[in-house]
PDB file of C-alpha atoms and ligand atoms in Angstrom:
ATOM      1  CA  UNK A 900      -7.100  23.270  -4.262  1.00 92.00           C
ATOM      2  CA  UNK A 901      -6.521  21.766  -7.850  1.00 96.00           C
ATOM      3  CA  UNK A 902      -3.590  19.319  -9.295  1.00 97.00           C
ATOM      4  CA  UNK A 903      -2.672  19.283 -12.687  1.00 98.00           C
ATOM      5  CA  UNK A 904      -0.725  16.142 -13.612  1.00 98.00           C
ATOM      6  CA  UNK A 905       2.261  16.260 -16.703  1.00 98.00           C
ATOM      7  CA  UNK A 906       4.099  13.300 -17.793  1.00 98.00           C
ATOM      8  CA  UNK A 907       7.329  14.370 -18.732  1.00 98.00           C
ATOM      9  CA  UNK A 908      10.544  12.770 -19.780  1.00 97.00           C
ATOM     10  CA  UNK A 909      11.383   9.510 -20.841  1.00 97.00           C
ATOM     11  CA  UNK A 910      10.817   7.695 -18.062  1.00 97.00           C
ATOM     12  CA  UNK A 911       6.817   9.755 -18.078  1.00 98.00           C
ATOM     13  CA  UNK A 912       7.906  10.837 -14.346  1.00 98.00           C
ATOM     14  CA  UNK A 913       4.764  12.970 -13.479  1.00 98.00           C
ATOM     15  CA  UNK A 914       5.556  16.712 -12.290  1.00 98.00           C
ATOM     16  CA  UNK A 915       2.471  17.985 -10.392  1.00 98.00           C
ATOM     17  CA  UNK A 916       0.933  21.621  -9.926  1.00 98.00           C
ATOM     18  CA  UNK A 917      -0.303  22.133  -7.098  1.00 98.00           C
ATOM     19  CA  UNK A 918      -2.743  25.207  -6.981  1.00 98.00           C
ATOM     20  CA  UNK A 919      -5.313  27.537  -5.175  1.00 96.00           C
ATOM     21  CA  UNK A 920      -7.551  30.140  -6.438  1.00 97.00           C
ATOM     22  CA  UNK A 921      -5.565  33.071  -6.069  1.00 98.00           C
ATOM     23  CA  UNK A 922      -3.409  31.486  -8.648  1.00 98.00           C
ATOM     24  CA  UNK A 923      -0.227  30.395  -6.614  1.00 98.00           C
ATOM     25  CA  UNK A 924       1.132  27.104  -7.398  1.00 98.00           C
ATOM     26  CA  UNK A 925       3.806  24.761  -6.033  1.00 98.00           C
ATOM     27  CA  UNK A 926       5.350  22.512  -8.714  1.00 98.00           C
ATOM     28  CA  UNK A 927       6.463  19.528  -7.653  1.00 99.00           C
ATOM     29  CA  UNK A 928       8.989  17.147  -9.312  1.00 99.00           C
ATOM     30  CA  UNK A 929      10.021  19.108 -12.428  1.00 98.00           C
ATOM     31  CA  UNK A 930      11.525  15.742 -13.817  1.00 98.00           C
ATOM     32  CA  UNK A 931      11.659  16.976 -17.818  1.00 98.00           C
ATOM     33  CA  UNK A 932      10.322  19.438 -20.678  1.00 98.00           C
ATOM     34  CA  UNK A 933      10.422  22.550 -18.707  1.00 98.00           C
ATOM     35  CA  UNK A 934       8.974  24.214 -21.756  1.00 98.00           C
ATOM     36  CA  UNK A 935       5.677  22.034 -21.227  1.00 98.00           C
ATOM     37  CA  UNK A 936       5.497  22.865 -17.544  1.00 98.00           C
ATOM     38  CA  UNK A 937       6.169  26.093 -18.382  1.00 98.00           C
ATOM     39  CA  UNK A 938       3.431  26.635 -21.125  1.00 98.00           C
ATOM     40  CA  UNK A 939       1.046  24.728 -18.645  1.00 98.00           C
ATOM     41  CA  UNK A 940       1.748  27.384 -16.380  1.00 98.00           C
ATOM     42  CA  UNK A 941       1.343  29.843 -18.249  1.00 98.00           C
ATOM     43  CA  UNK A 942      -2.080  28.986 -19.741  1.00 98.00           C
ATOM     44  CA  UNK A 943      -3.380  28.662 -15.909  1.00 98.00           C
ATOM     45  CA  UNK A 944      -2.213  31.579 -15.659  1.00 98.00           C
ATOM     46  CA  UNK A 945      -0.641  30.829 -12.372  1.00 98.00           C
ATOM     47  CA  UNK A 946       2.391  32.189 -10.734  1.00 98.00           C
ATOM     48  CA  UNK A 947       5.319  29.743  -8.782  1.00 98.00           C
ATOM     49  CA  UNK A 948       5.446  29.757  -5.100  1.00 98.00           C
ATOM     50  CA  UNK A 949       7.919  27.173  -4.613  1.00 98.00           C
ATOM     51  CA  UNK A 950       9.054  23.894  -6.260  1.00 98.00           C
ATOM     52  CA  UNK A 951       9.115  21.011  -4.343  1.00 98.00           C
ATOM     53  CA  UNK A 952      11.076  18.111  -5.092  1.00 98.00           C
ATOM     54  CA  UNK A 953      10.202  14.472  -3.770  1.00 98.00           C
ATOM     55  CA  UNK A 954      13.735  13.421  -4.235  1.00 98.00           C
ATOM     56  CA  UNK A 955      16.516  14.155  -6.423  1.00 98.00           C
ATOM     57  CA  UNK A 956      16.524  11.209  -9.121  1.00 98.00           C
ATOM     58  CA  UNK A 957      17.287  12.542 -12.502  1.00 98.00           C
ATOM     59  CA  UNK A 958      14.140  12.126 -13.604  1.00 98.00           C
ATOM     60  CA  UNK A 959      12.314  14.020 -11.158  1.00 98.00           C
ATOM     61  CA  UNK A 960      15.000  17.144 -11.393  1.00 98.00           C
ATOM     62  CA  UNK A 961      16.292  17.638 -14.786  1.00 98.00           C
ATOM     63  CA  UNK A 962      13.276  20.592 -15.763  1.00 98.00           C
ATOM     64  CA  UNK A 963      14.481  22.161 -12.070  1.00 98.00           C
ATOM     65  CA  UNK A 964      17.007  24.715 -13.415  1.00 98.00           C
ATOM     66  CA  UNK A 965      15.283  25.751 -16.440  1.00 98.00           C
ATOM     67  CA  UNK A 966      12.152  26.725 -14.831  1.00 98.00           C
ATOM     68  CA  UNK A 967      14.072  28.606 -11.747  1.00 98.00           C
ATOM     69  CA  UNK A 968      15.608  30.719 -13.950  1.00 98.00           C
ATOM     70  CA  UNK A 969      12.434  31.711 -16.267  1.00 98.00           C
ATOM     71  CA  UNK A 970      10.266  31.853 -13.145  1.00 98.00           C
ATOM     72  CA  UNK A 971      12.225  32.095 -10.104  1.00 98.00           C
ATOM     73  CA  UNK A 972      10.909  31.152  -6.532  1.00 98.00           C
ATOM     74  CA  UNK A 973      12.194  28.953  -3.313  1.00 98.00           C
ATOM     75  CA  UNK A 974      13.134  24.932  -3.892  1.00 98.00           C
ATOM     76  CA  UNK A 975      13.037  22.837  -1.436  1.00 98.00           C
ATOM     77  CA  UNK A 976      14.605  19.618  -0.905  1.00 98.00           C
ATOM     78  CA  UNK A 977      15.994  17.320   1.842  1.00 98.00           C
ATOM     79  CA  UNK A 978      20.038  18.244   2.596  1.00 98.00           C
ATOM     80  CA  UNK A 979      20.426  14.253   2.609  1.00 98.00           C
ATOM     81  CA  UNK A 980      18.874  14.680  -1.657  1.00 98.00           C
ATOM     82  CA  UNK A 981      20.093  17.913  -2.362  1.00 98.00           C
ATOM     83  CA  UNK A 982      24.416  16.264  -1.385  1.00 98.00           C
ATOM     84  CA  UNK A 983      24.289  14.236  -4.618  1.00 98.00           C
ATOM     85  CA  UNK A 984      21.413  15.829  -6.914  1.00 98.00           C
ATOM     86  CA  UNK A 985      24.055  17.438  -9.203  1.00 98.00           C
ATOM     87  CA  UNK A 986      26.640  14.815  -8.939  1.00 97.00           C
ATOM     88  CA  UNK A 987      27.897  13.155 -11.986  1.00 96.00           C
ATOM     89  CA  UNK A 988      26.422   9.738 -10.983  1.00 95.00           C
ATOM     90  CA  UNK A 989      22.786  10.988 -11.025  1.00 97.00           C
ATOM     91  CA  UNK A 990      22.793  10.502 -14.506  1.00 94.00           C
ATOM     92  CA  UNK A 991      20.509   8.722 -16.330  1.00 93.00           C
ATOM     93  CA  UNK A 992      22.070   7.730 -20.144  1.00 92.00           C
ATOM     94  CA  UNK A 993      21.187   8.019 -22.558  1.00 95.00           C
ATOM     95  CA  UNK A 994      17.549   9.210 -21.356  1.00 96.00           C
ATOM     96  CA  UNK A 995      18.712  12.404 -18.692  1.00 96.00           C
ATOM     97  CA  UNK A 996      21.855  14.170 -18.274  1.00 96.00           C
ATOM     98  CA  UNK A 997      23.359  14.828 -14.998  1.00 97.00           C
ATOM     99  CA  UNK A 998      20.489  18.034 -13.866  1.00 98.00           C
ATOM    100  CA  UNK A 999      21.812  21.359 -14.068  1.00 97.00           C
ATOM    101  CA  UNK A1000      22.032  23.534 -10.964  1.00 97.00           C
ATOM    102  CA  UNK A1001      19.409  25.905 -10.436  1.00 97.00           C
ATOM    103  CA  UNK A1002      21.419  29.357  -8.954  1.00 95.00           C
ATOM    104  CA  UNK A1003      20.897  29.293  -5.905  1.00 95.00           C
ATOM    105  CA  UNK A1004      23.548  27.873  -2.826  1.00 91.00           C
ATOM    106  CA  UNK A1005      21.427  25.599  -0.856  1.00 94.00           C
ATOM    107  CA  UNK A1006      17.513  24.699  -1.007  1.00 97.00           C
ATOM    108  CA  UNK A1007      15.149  24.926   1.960  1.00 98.00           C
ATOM    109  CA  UNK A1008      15.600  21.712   3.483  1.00 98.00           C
ATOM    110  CA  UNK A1009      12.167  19.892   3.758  1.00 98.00           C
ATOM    111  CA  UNK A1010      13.599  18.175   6.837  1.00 98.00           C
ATOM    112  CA  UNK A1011      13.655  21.330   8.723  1.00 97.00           C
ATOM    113  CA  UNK A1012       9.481  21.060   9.182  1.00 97.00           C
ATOM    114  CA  UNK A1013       7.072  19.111   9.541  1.00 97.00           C
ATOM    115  CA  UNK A1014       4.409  22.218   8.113  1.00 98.00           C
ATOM    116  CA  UNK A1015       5.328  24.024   5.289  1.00 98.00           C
ATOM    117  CA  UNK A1016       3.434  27.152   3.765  1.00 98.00           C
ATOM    118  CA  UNK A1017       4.320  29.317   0.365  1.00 98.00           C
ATOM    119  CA  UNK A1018       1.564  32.000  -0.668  1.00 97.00           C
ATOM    120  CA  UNK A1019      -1.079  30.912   1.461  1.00 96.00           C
ATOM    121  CA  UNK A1020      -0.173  27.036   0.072  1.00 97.00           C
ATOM    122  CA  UNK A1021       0.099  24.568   3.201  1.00 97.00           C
ATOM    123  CA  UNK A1022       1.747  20.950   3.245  1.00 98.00           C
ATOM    124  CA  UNK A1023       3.224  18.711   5.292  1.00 98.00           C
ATOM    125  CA  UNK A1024       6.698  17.362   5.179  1.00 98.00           C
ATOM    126  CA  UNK A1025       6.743  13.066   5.370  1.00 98.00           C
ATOM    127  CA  UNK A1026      10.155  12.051   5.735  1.00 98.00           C
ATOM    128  CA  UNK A1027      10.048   8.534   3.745  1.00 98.00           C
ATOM    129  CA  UNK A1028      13.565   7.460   3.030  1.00 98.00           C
ATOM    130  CA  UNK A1029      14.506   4.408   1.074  1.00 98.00           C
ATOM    131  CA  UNK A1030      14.121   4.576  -1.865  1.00 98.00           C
ATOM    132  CA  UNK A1031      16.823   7.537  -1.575  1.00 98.00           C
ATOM    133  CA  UNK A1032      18.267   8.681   1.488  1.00 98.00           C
ATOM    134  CA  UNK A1033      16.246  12.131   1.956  1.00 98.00           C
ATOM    135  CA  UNK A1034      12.929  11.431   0.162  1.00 98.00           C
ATOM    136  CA  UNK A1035       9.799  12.883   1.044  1.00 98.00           C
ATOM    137  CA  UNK A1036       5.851  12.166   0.393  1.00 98.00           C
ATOM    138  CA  UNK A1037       4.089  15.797   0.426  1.00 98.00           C
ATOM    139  CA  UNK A1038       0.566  16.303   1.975  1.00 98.00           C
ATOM    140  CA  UNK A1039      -1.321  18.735   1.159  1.00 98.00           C
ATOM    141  CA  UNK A1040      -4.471  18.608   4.120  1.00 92.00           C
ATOM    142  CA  UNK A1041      -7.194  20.119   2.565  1.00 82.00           C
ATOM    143  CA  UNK A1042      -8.419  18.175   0.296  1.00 81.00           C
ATOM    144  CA  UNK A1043      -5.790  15.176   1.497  1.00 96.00           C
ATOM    145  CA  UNK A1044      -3.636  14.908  -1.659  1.00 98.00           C
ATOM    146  CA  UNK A1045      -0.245  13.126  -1.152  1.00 98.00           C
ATOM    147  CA  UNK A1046       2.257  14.041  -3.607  1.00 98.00           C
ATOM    148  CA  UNK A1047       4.294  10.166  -3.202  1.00 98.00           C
ATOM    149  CA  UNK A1048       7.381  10.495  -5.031  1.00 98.00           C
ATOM    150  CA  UNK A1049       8.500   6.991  -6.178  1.00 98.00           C
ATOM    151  CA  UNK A1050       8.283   6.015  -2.691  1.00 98.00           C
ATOM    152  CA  UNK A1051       4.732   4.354  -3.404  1.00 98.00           C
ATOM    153  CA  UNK A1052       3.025   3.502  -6.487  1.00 98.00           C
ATOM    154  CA  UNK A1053      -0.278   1.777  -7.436  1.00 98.00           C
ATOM    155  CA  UNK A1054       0.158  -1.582  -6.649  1.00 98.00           C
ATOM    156  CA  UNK A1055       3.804  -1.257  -5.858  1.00 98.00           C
ATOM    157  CA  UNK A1056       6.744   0.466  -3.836  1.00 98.00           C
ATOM    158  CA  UNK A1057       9.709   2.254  -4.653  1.00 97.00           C
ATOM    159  CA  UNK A1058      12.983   0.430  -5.506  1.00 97.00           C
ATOM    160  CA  UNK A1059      15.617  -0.163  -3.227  1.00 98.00           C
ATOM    161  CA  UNK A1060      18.787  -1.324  -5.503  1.00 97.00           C
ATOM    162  CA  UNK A1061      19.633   2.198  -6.520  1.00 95.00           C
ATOM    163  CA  UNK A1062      22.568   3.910  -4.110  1.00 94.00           C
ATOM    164  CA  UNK A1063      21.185   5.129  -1.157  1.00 96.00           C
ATOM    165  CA  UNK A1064      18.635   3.192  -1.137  1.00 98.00           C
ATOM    166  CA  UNK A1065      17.779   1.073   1.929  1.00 98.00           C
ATOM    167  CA  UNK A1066      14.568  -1.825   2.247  1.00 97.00           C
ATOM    168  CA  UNK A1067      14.255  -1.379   6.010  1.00 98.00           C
ATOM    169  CA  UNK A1068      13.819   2.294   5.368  1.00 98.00           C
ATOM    170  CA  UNK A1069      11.499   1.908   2.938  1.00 98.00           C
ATOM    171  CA  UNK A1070       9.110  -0.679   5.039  1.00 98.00           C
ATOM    172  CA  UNK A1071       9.518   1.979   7.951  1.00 98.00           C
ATOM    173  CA  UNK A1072       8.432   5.041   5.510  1.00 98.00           C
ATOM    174  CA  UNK A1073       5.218   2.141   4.069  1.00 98.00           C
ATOM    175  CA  UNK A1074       3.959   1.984   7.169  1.00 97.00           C
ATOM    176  CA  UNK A1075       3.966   6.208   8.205  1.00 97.00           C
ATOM    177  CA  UNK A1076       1.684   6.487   4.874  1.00 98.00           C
ATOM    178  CA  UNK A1077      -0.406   3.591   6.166  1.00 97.00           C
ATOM    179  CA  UNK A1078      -1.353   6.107   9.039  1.00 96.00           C
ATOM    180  CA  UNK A1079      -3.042   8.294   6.702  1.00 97.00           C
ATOM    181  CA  UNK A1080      -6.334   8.716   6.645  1.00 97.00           C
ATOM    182  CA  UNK A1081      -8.030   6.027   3.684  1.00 96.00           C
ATOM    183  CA  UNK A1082      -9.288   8.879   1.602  1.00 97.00           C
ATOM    184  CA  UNK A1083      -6.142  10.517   1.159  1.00 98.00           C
ATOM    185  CA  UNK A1084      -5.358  10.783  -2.996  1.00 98.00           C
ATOM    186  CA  UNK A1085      -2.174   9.127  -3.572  1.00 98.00           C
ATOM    187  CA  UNK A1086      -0.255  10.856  -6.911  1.00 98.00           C
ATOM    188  CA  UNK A1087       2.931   9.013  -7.646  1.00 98.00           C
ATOM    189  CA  UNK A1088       6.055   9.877  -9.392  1.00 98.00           C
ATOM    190  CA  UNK A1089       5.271   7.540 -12.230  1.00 98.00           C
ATOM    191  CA  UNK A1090       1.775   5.548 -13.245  1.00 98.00           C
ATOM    192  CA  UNK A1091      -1.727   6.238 -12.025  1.00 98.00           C
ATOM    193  CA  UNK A1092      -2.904   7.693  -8.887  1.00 98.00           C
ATOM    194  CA  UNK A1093      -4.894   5.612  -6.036  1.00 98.00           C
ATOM    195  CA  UNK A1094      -5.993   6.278  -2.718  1.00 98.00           C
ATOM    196  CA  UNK A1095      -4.593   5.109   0.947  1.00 98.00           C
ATOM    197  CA  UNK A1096      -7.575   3.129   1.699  1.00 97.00           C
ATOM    198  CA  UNK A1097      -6.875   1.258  -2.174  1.00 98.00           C
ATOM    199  CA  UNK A1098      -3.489   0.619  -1.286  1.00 98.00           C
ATOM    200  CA  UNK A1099      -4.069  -0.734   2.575  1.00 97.00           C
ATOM    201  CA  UNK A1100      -6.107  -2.955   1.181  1.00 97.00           C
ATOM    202  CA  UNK A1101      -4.736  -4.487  -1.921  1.00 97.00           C
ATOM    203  CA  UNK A1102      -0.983  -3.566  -2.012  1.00 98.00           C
ATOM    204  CA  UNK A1103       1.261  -6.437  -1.039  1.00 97.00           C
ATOM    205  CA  UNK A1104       4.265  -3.975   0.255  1.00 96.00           C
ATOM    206  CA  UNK A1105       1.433  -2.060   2.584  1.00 94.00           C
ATOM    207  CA  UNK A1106       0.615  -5.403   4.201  1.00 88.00           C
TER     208      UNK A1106
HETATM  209 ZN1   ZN B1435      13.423   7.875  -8.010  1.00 58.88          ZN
HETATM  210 ZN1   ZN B1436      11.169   8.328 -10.744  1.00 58.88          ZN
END
């Protein structure tokens, strides 16, 4: 499995490739400059299983409906995300328009399962609400690569001030990635990526 990280947007939100050597890739969190993803794509010559989104902030959407219509495949996304991703209030100004819709009617909701698989790609679904109401950290098993979302960071946690969010929720969704095994690779939605063990140990919200 390999991971290709691109800072996009204004706010440098991180969309991820996920992808295996027969060239199938899941792109997670889309947030900005589909034309980079795109291009990146491209040049790996890879083809799109699925996109994946974390949650449904602005900044982690807005490249969604570009790519999906260049290079369409299956998006998933929790229903509780999906209710307000398009919404005029998930704007960001002046840095991101409200996201345009990607055609389709409704995504594959990532709270339906708990194990996930698109061209031979496998993941796990962790439900970690609070920092929106349907956000989810994505595992990929083999190697242990946790795609976190803005749920945790390096040294720090997800917000809780936006709407939707909720700190009790958060704290309960901390401690389900505190189960995970220490050598798990932590890549979050902004900043630099850690490790499980790194942040049981020295991050103040995963005490
Ligand atoms: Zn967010
Ligand atoms: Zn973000």
């Amino acid at each position: 499995m390999h991971i290709e990280a691109i800072p996009t947007g204004a706010f440098q939100e991180i969309c991820y490739i996920v992808h295996n050597d027969a060239k199938q890739a899941i792109v997670l969190d889309p947030g900005d400059d589909a034309e980079v993803i795109e291009q990146r794509l491209g040049k790996l010559g890879l083809t799109v299983a699925a996109y994946v989104c974390t949650h449904a902030h602005a900044d982690h959407i807005n490249a969604l409906a570009a790519l999906h219509a260049n290079l369409p495949a299956p998006v998933a996304m929790h229903s509780n995300d999906w209710a307000w991703a398009f919404d005029s209030a998930n704007q960001i100004a002046p840095y991101y328009p409200v996201p345009a819709r990607p055609r389709i009617d409704t995504p594959m909701p990532l709270e339906s399962a708990k194990d996930w698989e698109f061209s031979g790609i496998r993941f796990q679904c962790i439900e970690t609400p609070g920092h929106t109401p349907g956000g989810c950290c994505i595992l990929f098993p083999e190697p242990g690569i946790l795609i976190a979302g803005d749920t945790l960071f390096k040294g720090s946690c997800g917000r809780t001030d936006l709407p939707g969010g909720n700190p009790r929720q958060l704290k309960e969704s901390l401690n389900k990635l505190k189960q995970l095994p220490d050598d798990v690779l932590v890549f979050p939605g902004h900043g630099e990526d850690t490790t499980i063990g790194t942040e049981r140990a020295t991050n103040f919200f995963m005490q």
